[in-house]
mmCIF file of C-alpha atoms in Angstrom:
data_model
loop_
_atom_site.group_PDB
_atom_site.id
_atom_site.type_symbol
_atom_site.label_atom_id
_atom_site.label_comp_id
_atom_site.label_asym_id
_atom_site.label_seq_id
_atom_site.Cartn_x
_atom_site.Cartn_y
_atom_site.Cartn_z
ATOM 1 C CA MET V 1203 -1.467 145.254 142.748
ATOM 2 C CA THR V 1204 0.802 147.819 141.159
ATOM 3 C CA ASP V 1205 3.833 146.798 143.174
ATOM 4 C CA ALA V 1206 7.161 147.589 141.490
ATOM 5 C CA GLY V 1207 8.154 143.933 141.841
ATOM 6 C CA PHE V 1208 4.886 142.642 140.381
ATOM 7 C CA HIS V 1209 5.158 141.513 136.755
ATOM 8 C CA LEU V 1210 2.241 140.174 134.836
ATOM 9 C CA THR V 1211 3.040 137.777 131.999
ATOM 10 C CA PRO V 1212 0.736 136.528 129.230
ATOM 11 C CA VAL V 1213 0.795 133.090 130.850
ATOM 12 C CA ASP V 1214 -0.307 134.626 134.172
ATOM 13 C CA ILE V 1215 -3.188 136.378 132.427
ATOM 14 C CA ARG V 1216 -4.283 133.201 130.632
ATOM 15 C CA ALA V 1217 -4.048 131.135 133.798
ATOM 16 C CA GLN V 1218 -5.897 133.594 135.980
ATOM 17 C CA GLN V 1219 -9.149 132.107 137.309
ATOM 18 C CA PHE V 1220 -12.060 134.208 138.502
ATOM 19 C CA HIS V 1221 -14.705 133.205 141.066
ATOM 20 C CA ARG V 1222 -18.170 132.955 139.753
ATOM 21 C CA ALA V 1223 -20.684 135.211 141.276
ATOM 22 C CA LEU V 1224 -24.307 135.739 140.752
ATOM 23 C CA ARG V 1225 -24.982 138.331 138.195
ATOM 24 C CA GLY V 1226 -21.328 138.396 137.254
ATOM 25 C CA TYR V 1227 -19.846 139.043 133.886
ATOM 26 C CA ASP V 1228 -20.344 136.789 130.905
ATOM 27 C CA PRO V 1229 -17.616 134.148 131.227
ATOM 28 C CA ALA V 1230 -17.112 133.965 127.443
ATOM 29 C CA SER V 1231 -16.623 137.738 127.186
ATOM 30 C CA VAL V 1232 -14.214 137.729 130.127
ATOM 31 C CA GLU V 1233 -12.276 134.844 128.589
ATOM 32 C CA GLU V 1234 -12.136 136.568 125.213
ATOM 33 C CA PHE V 1235 -11.003 139.830 126.824
ATOM 34 C CA ARG V 1236 -8.434 137.946 128.880
ATOM 35 C CA GLN V 1237 -7.075 136.406 125.652
ATOM 36 C CA GLN V 1238 -6.902 139.824 124.027
ATOM 37 C CA ILE V 1239 -5.068 141.255 127.025
ATOM 38 C CA ALA V 1240 -2.655 138.302 127.084
ATOM 39 C CA ASP V 1241 -2.015 138.672 123.337
ATOM 40 C CA GLU V 1242 -1.456 142.423 123.723
ATOM 41 C CA VAL V 1243 0.897 141.966 126.703
ATOM 42 C CA GLU V 1244 2.750 139.276 124.747
ATOM 43 C CA ARG V 1245 3.058 141.644 121.760
ATOM 44 C CA LEU V 1246 4.231 144.479 124.013
ATOM 45 C CA LEU V 1247 6.799 142.224 125.684
ATOM 46 C CA ARG V 1248 8.117 141.116 122.270
ATOM 47 C CA GLU V 1249 8.191 144.734 121.157
ATOM 48 C CA ARG V 1250 9.972 145.713 124.346
ATOM 49 C CA ALA V 1251 12.545 142.935 123.835
ATOM 50 C CA GLN V 1252 13.087 144.125 120.256
ATOM 51 C CA MET V 1253 13.401 147.705 121.485
ATOM 52 C CA GLU V 1254 15.924 146.626 124.121
ATOM 53 C CA GLU V 1255 17.903 144.734 121.479
ATOM 54 C CA ARG V 1256 17.744 147.770 119.205
ATOM 55 C CA LEU V 1257 18.789 150.011 122.120
ATOM 56 C CA GLN V 1258 21.718 147.710 122.875
ATOM 57 C CA SER V 1259 22.709 147.715 119.199
ATOM 58 C CA LEU V 1260 22.502 151.510 119.083
ATOM 59 C CA ARG V 1261 24.578 151.782 122.259
ATOM 60 C CA GLU V 1262 27.225 149.549 120.704
ATOM 61 C CA GLN V 1263 27.155 151.638 117.514
ATOM 62 C CA LEU V 1264 27.415 154.814 119.587
ATOM 63 C CA LYS V 1265 30.368 153.351 121.460
ATOM 64 C CA ALA V 1266 32.005 152.373 118.148
ATOM 65 C CA PHE V 1267 31.363 155.861 116.751
ATOM 66 C CA ARG V 1268 32.824 157.477 119.845
ATOM 67 C CA GLU V 1269 35.895 155.255 119.566
ATOM 68 C CA ARG V 1270 36.219 156.197 115.887
ATOM 69 C CA GLU V 1271 35.775 159.849 116.758
ATOM 70 C CA LYS V 1272 38.467 159.560 119.402
ATOM 71 C CA ALA V 1273 40.785 157.762 116.964
ATOM 72 C CA LEU V 1274 40.107 160.400 114.285
ATOM 73 C CA ASN V 1275 40.774 163.197 116.766
ATOM 74 C CA GLU V 1276 44.001 161.528 117.818
ATOM 75 C CA ALA V 1277 44.970 161.042 114.162
ATOM 76 C CA LEU V 1278 44.134 164.689 113.455
ATOM 77 C CA VAL V 1279 46.229 165.868 116.386
ATOM 78 C CA ALA V 1280 49.073 163.571 115.290
ATOM 79 C CA ALA V 1281 48.815 164.858 111.705
ATOM 80 C CA GLN V 1282 48.862 168.461 112.908
ATOM 81 C CA GLN V 1283 51.875 167.751 115.080
ATOM 82 C CA LEU V 1284 53.591 165.959 112.195
ATOM 83 C CA ARG V 1285 52.877 168.924 109.914
ATOM 84 C CA ALA V 1286 54.271 171.333 112.491
ATOM 85 C CA ASP V 1287 57.342 169.143 113.022
ATOM 86 C CA THR V 1288 57.843 168.799 109.269
ATOM 87 C CA GLU V 1289 57.523 172.544 108.727
ATOM 88 C CA GLN V 1290 59.989 173.227 111.523
ATOM 89 C CA ALA V 1291 62.442 170.642 110.143
ATOM 90 C CA ALA V 1292 62.066 172.127 106.654
ATOM 91 C CA ARG V 1293 62.736 175.620 108.023
ATOM 92 C CA ARG V 1294 65.831 174.398 109.852
ATOM 93 C CA GLU V 1295 67.022 172.562 106.728
ATOM 94 C CA ALA V 1296 66.435 175.655 104.585
ATOM 95 C CA GLU V 1297 68.311 177.849 107.056
ATOM 96 C CA LEU V 1298 71.185 175.360 107.092
ATOM 97 C CA LEU V 1299 71.269 175.266 103.290
ATOM 98 C CA VAL V 1300 71.264 179.076 103.131
ATOM 99 C CA ARG V 1301 74.110 179.272 105.672
ATOM 100 C CA GLU V 1302 76.101 176.647 103.758
ATOM 101 C CA ALA V 1303 75.439 178.417 100.450
ATOM 102 C CA ARG V 1304 76.563 181.740 101.924
ATOM 103 C CA ALA V 1305 79.680 180.121 103.365
ATOM 104 C CA GLN V 1306 80.454 178.543 99.987
ATOM 105 C CA ALA V 1307 79.800 181.846 98.239
ATOM 106 C CA ASP V 1308 82.139 183.641 100.672
ATOM 107 C CA GLN V 1309 84.788 180.977 100.120
ATOM 108 C CA ILE V 1310 84.402 181.215 96.326
ATOM 109 C CA ILE V 1311 84.690 185.014 96.522
ATOM 110 C CA GLN V 1312 87.798 184.776 98.708
ATOM 111 C CA GLU V 1313 89.336 182.218 96.343
ATOM 112 C CA ALA V 1314 88.464 184.410 93.350
ATOM 113 C CA ARG V 1315 90.052 187.442 95.015
ATOM 114 C CA ALA V 1316 93.165 185.433 95.866
ATOM 115 C CA ALA V 1317 93.314 184.142 92.283
ATOM 116 C CA GLU V 1318 92.834 187.682 90.988
ATOM 117 C CA GLN V 1319 95.712 188.927 93.148
ATOM 118 C CA ALA V 1320 97.905 186.029 92.011
ATOM 119 C CA ILE V 1321 97.062 186.777 88.382
ATOM 120 C CA ARG V 1322 97.794 190.472 88.921
ATOM 121 C CA ARG V 1323 101.135 189.624 90.517
ATOM 122 C CA GLU V 1324 101.921 187.235 87.664
ATOM 123 C CA ALA V 1325 100.890 189.877 85.103
ATOM 124 C CA GLU V 1326 103.094 192.462 86.839
ATOM 125 C CA SER V 1327 105.974 189.991 86.871
ATOM 126 C CA VAL V 1328 105.472 189.212 83.180
ATOM 127 C CA GLN V 1329 105.256 192.943 82.469
ATOM 128 C CA ARG V 1330 108.533 193.553 84.347
ATOM 129 C CA GLN V 1331 110.200 190.653 82.512
ATOM 130 C CA PHE V 1332 108.929 191.962 79.179
ATOM 131 C CA THR V 1333 110.144 195.473 80.013
ATOM 132 C CA ALA V 1334 113.538 194.053 81.026
ATOM 133 C CA TYR V 1335 113.646 191.969 77.847
ATOM 134 C CA LEU V 1336 112.821 195.038 75.742
ATOM 135 C CA ALA V 1337 115.489 197.060 77.546
ATOM 136 C CA GLY V 1338 118.051 194.304 76.967
ATOM 137 C CA PHE V 1339 116.976 193.911 73.363
ATOM 138 C CA ARG V 1340 117.148 197.685 72.879
ATOM 139 C CA THR V 1341 120.655 197.701 74.403
ATOM 140 C CA LEU V 1342 121.698 194.881 72.069
ATOM 141 C CA LEU V 1343 120.223 196.642 69.074
ATOM 142 C CA GLU V 1344 121.953 199.882 70.094
ATOM 143 C CA ARG V 1345 125.241 197.987 70.402
ATOM 144 C CA TYR V 1346 124.710 196.438 66.975
ATOM 145 C CA LEU V 1347 123.747 199.808 65.598
ATOM 146 C CA SER V 1348 126.821 201.337 67.171
ATOM 147 C CA GLU V 1349 128.917 198.553 65.584
ATOM 148 C CA VAL V 1350 127.232 199.186 62.258
ATOM 149 C CA ASP V 1351 127.934 202.902 62.624
ATOM 150 C CA ALA V 1352 131.557 202.185 63.492
ATOM 151 C CA LEU V 1353 131.938 199.829 60.558
ATOM 152 C CA GLU V 1354 130.459 202.368 58.248
ATOM 153 C CA ALA V 1355 132.687 205.110 59.633
ATOM 154 C CA HIS V 1356 135.767 202.934 59.095
ATOM 155 C CA ARG V 1357 134.667 202.116 55.648
ATOM 156 C CA GLN V 1358 134.374 205.753 54.814
ATOM 157 C CA ASP V 1359 137.701 206.814 56.237
ATOM 158 C CA GLY V 1360 139.408 203.568 55.147
ATOM 159 C CA SER V 1361 140.768 202.540 58.515
ATOM 160 C CA PRO V 1362 140.503 198.918 59.606
ATOM 161 C CA PRO V 1363 137.763 198.196 62.128
ATOM 162 C CA ARG V 1364 138.950 197.607 65.619
ATOM 163 C CA PRO V 1365 137.933 194.387 67.214
ATOM 164 C CA GLY V 1366 135.296 194.834 69.891
ATOM 165 C CA PRO V 1367 133.387 192.586 72.167
ATOM 166 C CA GLU V 1368 131.365 189.885 70.476
ATOM 167 C CA PRO V 1369 127.705 190.781 70.561
ATOM 168 C CA GLY V 1370 125.650 188.186 72.428
ATOM 169 C CA PRO V 1371 122.093 187.617 73.305
ATOM 170 C CA PRO V 1372 120.391 190.289 75.372
ATOM 171 C CA ARG V 1373 120.829 189.983 79.103
ATOM 172 C CA THR V 1374 117.887 190.247 81.405
ATOM 173 C CA PRO V 1375 118.492 191.964 84.716
#
């Protein structure tokens, strides 16, 4: 009777008929017990169906949670990769900026040195021109002074001054 394919339902229990025998059990007690068994089997079957529904619901929730976990893991891995990529890009950008800044600084220094040399050359040229101008001016003043001395000497001895070259502006070499 306990065959794996044998299933007893509440309807089967209620419909089961027993043969009457002499000195058998009280039919009312058997019927009442049969009703109790049928009710209990019916309750257990309902409970089992509810448990199976609950199990199915929990399996679906578990599947959803596993899918969420997988998606979160994938998102975490993607975020970590993005962070690593961003850090690497930032490092490369910083290195590029440093190289460009150094190149600009080198160029500015070279330009400043070239400007300094040009200014030095210009200052030397101005200094030479000023020295030449002073020398020319000194020569002119000495000529004028010599003329003044000659005029004074002629005035003292009474002789007429001799005409000399006309003094002009100082010449720069």
